[in-house]
XYZ file of C-alpha atoms in Angstrom:
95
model
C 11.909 -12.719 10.639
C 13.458 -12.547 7.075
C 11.101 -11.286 4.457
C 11.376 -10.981 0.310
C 9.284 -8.202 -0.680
C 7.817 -9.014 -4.657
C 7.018 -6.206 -6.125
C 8.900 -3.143 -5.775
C 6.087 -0.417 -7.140
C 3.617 2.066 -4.935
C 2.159 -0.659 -2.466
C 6.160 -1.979 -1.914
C 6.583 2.268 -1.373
C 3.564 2.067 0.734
C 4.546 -0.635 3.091
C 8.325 0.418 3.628
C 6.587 3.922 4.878
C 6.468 2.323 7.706
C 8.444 0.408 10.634
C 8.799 -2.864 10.312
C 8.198 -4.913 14.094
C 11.253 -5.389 15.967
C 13.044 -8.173 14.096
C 11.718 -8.447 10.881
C 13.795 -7.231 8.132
C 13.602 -7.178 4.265
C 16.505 -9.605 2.832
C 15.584 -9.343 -0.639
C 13.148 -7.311 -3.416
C 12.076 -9.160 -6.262
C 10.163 -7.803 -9.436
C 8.869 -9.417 -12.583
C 9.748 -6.277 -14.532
C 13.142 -7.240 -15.615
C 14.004 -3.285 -16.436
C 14.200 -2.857 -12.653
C 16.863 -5.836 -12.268
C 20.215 -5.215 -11.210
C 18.826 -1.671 -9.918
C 18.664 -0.056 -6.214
C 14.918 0.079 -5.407
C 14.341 3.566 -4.998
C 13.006 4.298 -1.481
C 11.525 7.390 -1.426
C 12.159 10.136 1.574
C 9.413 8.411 3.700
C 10.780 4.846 3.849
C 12.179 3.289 7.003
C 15.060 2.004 5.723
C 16.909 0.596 9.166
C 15.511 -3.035 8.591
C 16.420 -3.834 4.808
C 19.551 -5.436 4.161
C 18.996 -5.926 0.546
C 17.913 -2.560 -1.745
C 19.376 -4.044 -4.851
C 15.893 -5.815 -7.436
C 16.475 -8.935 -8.669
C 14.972 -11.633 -11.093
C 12.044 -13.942 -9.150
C 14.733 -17.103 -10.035
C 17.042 -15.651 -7.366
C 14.265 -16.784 -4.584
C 15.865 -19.934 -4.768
C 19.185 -18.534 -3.529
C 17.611 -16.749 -0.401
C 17.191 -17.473 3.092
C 13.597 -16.172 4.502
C 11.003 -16.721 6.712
C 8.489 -15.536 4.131
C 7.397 -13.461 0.974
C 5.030 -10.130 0.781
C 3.380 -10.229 -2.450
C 3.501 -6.637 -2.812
C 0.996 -5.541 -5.717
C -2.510 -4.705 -6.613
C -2.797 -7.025 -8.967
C -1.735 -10.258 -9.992
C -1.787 -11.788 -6.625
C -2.510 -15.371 -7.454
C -0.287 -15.349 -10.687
C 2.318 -14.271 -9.184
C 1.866 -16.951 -5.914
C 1.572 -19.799 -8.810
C 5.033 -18.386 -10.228
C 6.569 -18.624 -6.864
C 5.380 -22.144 -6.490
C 6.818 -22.582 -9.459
C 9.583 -21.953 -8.422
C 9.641 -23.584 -5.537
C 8.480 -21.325 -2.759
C 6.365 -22.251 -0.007
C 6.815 -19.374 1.972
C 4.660 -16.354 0.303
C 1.835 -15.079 1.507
């Protein structure tokens, strides 16, 4: 499955320390901090980095130029805000 990860702080860090199940893969990373845009997400010596195809942050508006399966809200807070933004923008995928 194709995922976005939003969010690309400590819990995105957190959850790319790990192996992601046998075909799922990250095809995007999308944050709302707009300094990170444009930027490689920096994964850290610990990351498992085999199953993302896409390091490079970009604006939440580009979720309407990806194919995926679904999104991994990726923070500790700000959860439902940032599920209302994605419905805003048209997402019915997040989770």
């Amino acid at each position: 499955m194709d995922m976005i990860l939003f969010g690309t702080g400590l819990v995105a860090k957190k959850i790319l320390a790990y192996p992601l199940r046998a075909g799922n893969r990250i095809v995007g990373m999308l944050d709302n901090n707009s300094s990170k845009w444009g930027k490689p997400f920096a994964l850290g010596s610990k990351a498992y980095t085999s199953n993302i195809l896409e390091c490079i942050i970009q604006t939440p508006e580009k979720i309407k130029d990806m194919c995926y399966d679904f999104v991994i809200i990726a923070v500790l807070n700000g959860v439902w805000e940032i599920k209302k933004q994605l419905l805003d923008l048209g997402d019915r995928k997040s989770t």
